[in-house]
C-alpha cells in the first residue's frame, strides 16, 4: 500500500521524466542528422514517403546511390549532395532538436510543453507512416537454397524495428501534452 502511495505521489515527476527522456532522444537523434552516415541512413524513409520525398531532387534513384552505414563512397556522397540529402538532414535535425527542447521546457512553461508534446506526437505519427511507405522496413525475400518463410508483413527488418518504437514517442508526446493542457486549464 505504501508503494502505491509513493508511485501515485510521484506522477508529476514521472511526467517530467518523460519530458527529459523525449528531450534526450530528440537531441541525440536530431544531432546525429548533421553526420553523413545518419543522413544516408534516412534516405529510404524520405525517398519513399509521400509526405517527405519532395525534399529530395531525385528520390526514385536512391537505391543506386545507397551507402551502407558508415560507408564512404565518393560517387554516392556526391549524388546525395546533389539530391539534397544532407541539406534536408541538417534541417530535419534542427527541427527535431527544437521539438526536444520545447518538450523539455514543458517542465517550466506549459504552453511551450504543450507545443513540444504535440509536435513530438505528430513527428512520431509521420515516422510511423514509414511502415507503410518504405519497403526496407520489412524483411525481404532474398531467396537462397531454402525457402524463406519469414519475410514481408509482420516481419520487421532492423529499419522497421527502429520505426515501430515511435509508438512510444507518440504516446509519450500525447501524455506530456495532456499534462500541460490540464495545467493550462487550471490557470
mmCIF file of C-alpha atoms in Angstrom, residues 78-187:
data_model
loop_
_atom_site.group_PDB
_atom_site.id
_atom_site.type_symbol
_atom_site.label_atom_id
_atom_site.label_comp_id
_atom_site.label_asym_id
_atom_site.label_seq_id
_atom_site.Cartn_x
_atom_site.Cartn_y
_atom_site.Cartn_z
ATOM 1 C CA UNK A 78 28.228 13.327 -54.496
ATOM 2 C CA UNK A 79 24.802 12.056 -55.582
ATOM 3 C CA UNK A 80 23.412 12.596 -52.074
ATOM 4 C CA UNK A 81 24.841 16.119 -52.054
ATOM 5 C CA UNK A 82 23.149 16.884 -55.383
ATOM 6 C CA UNK A 83 19.949 15.157 -54.237
ATOM 7 C CA UNK A 84 19.585 17.471 -51.240
ATOM 8 C CA UNK A 85 20.046 14.584 -48.798
ATOM 9 C CA UNK A 86 22.457 16.391 -46.496
ATOM 10 C CA UNK A 87 20.722 19.774 -46.542
ATOM 11 C CA UNK A 88 17.413 18.122 -45.685
ATOM 12 C CA UNK A 89 19.028 16.056 -42.944
ATOM 13 C CA UNK A 90 20.557 19.176 -41.335
ATOM 14 C CA UNK A 91 17.203 20.964 -41.391
ATOM 15 C CA UNK A 92 15.356 17.917 -40.072
ATOM 16 C CA UNK A 93 17.899 17.528 -37.283
ATOM 17 C CA UNK A 94 17.422 21.156 -36.287
ATOM 18 C CA UNK A 95 13.643 20.720 -36.163
ATOM 19 C CA UNK A 96 13.979 17.548 -34.077
ATOM 20 C CA UNK A 97 16.279 19.286 -31.574
ATOM 21 C CA UNK A 98 13.833 22.202 -31.302
ATOM 22 C CA UNK A 99 10.951 19.797 -30.647
ATOM 23 C CA UNK A 100 13.009 18.122 -27.921
ATOM 24 C CA UNK A 101 13.773 21.484 -26.316
ATOM 25 C CA UNK A 102 10.122 22.575 -26.424
ATOM 26 C CA UNK A 103 9.094 19.317 -24.785
ATOM 27 C CA UNK A 104 11.723 19.722 -22.075
ATOM 28 C CA UNK A 105 10.630 23.329 -21.471
ATOM 29 C CA UNK A 106 7.237 21.887 -20.506
ATOM 30 C CA UNK A 107 8.772 21.387 -17.061
ATOM 31 C CA UNK A 108 8.779 25.185 -16.671
ATOM 32 C CA UNK A 109 6.281 26.508 -19.233
ATOM 33 C CA UNK A 110 3.043 24.697 -20.022
ATOM 34 C CA UNK A 111 2.432 26.454 -23.357
ATOM 35 C CA UNK A 112 5.838 25.507 -24.720
ATOM 36 C CA UNK A 113 5.475 21.992 -23.308
ATOM 37 C CA UNK A 114 2.070 21.582 -24.941
ATOM 38 C CA UNK A 115 3.521 22.580 -28.310
ATOM 39 C CA UNK A 116 6.529 20.289 -27.810
ATOM 40 C CA UNK A 117 4.374 17.342 -26.798
ATOM 41 C CA UNK A 118 2.033 17.765 -29.756
ATOM 42 C CA UNK A 119 4.953 18.154 -32.160
ATOM 43 C CA UNK A 120 6.570 15.032 -30.682
ATOM 44 C CA UNK A 121 3.367 13.075 -31.257
ATOM 45 C CA UNK A 122 2.999 14.497 -34.774
ATOM 46 C CA UNK A 123 6.580 13.671 -35.691
ATOM 47 C CA UNK A 124 6.131 10.135 -34.364
ATOM 48 C CA UNK A 125 2.953 9.735 -36.401
ATOM 49 C CA UNK A 126 4.777 10.792 -39.577
ATOM 50 C CA UNK A 127 7.623 8.396 -38.748
ATOM 51 C CA UNK A 128 5.154 5.534 -38.260
ATOM 52 C CA UNK A 129 3.858 6.053 -41.818
ATOM 53 C CA UNK A 130 7.247 4.732 -42.965
ATOM 54 C CA UNK A 131 5.972 1.254 -42.052
ATOM 55 C CA UNK A 132 3.520 1.627 -44.926
ATOM 56 C CA UNK A 133 5.662 3.521 -47.429
ATOM 57 C CA UNK A 134 9.197 2.143 -47.015
ATOM 58 C CA UNK A 135 9.865 -1.378 -48.335
ATOM 59 C CA UNK A 136 13.087 -1.572 -46.279
ATOM 60 C CA UNK A 137 11.047 -1.754 -43.041
ATOM 61 C CA UNK A 138 10.087 -5.379 -43.760
ATOM 62 C CA UNK A 139 12.318 -8.438 -44.088
ATOM 63 C CA UNK A 140 12.786 -9.062 -47.818
ATOM 64 C CA UNK A 141 12.539 -12.424 -49.508
ATOM 65 C CA UNK A 142 16.166 -12.822 -50.540
ATOM 66 C CA UNK A 143 15.750 -16.387 -51.683
ATOM 67 C CA UNK A 144 18.573 -18.830 -51.289
ATOM 68 C CA UNK A 145 18.805 -22.585 -51.493
ATOM 69 C CA UNK A 146 15.964 -22.951 -48.971
ATOM 70 C CA UNK A 147 12.503 -21.416 -48.792
ATOM 71 C CA UNK A 148 12.315 -18.116 -46.897
ATOM 72 C CA UNK A 149 9.278 -18.444 -44.623
ATOM 73 C CA UNK A 150 9.697 -15.196 -42.640
ATOM 74 C CA UNK A 151 9.520 -12.169 -44.925
ATOM 75 C CA UNK A 152 7.160 -9.276 -45.521
ATOM 76 C CA UNK A 153 4.473 -8.329 -43.008
ATOM 77 C CA UNK A 154 4.633 -8.852 -39.965
ATOM 78 C CA UNK A 155 8.396 -9.484 -40.013
ATOM 79 C CA UNK A 156 10.101 -6.193 -39.222
ATOM 80 C CA UNK A 157 13.615 -5.561 -40.512
ATOM 81 C CA UNK A 158 16.131 -3.563 -38.470
ATOM 82 C CA UNK A 159 14.718 -0.391 -40.038
ATOM 83 C CA UNK A 160 11.176 -1.491 -39.191
ATOM 84 C CA UNK A 161 12.073 -2.265 -35.590
ATOM 85 C CA UNK A 162 13.564 1.215 -35.325
ATOM 86 C CA UNK A 163 10.393 2.818 -36.705
ATOM 87 C CA UNK A 164 7.812 0.840 -34.716
ATOM 88 C CA UNK A 165 9.312 2.145 -31.470
ATOM 89 C CA UNK A 166 7.898 5.547 -32.389
ATOM 90 C CA UNK A 167 4.600 4.299 -30.993
ATOM 91 C CA UNK A 168 6.200 5.002 -27.613
ATOM 92 C CA UNK A 169 7.194 8.540 -28.706
ATOM 93 C CA UNK A 170 3.638 9.113 -29.928
ATOM 94 C CA UNK A 171 2.223 8.067 -26.562
ATOM 95 C CA UNK A 172 4.877 9.998 -24.609
ATOM 96 C CA UNK A 173 4.232 13.168 -26.603
ATOM 97 C CA UNK A 174 0.491 12.912 -26.011
ATOM 98 C CA UNK A 175 0.990 12.217 -22.300
ATOM 99 C CA UNK A 176 3.151 15.286 -21.714
ATOM 100 C CA UNK A 177 0.922 17.442 -23.948
ATOM 101 C CA UNK A 178 -2.154 16.383 -21.977
ATOM 102 C CA UNK A 179 -0.366 17.149 -18.699
ATOM 103 C CA UNK A 180 0.409 20.669 -19.942
ATOM 104 C CA UNK A 181 -3.151 21.105 -21.251
ATOM 105 C CA UNK A 182 -4.557 20.077 -17.862
ATOM 106 C CA UNK A 183 -2.332 22.639 -16.101
ATOM 107 C CA UNK A 184 -3.269 25.371 -18.605
ATOM 108 C CA UNK A 185 -6.962 24.748 -17.997
ATOM 109 C CA UNK A 186 -6.427 25.163 -14.251
ATOM 110 C CA UNK A 187 -4.741 28.577 -14.740
#
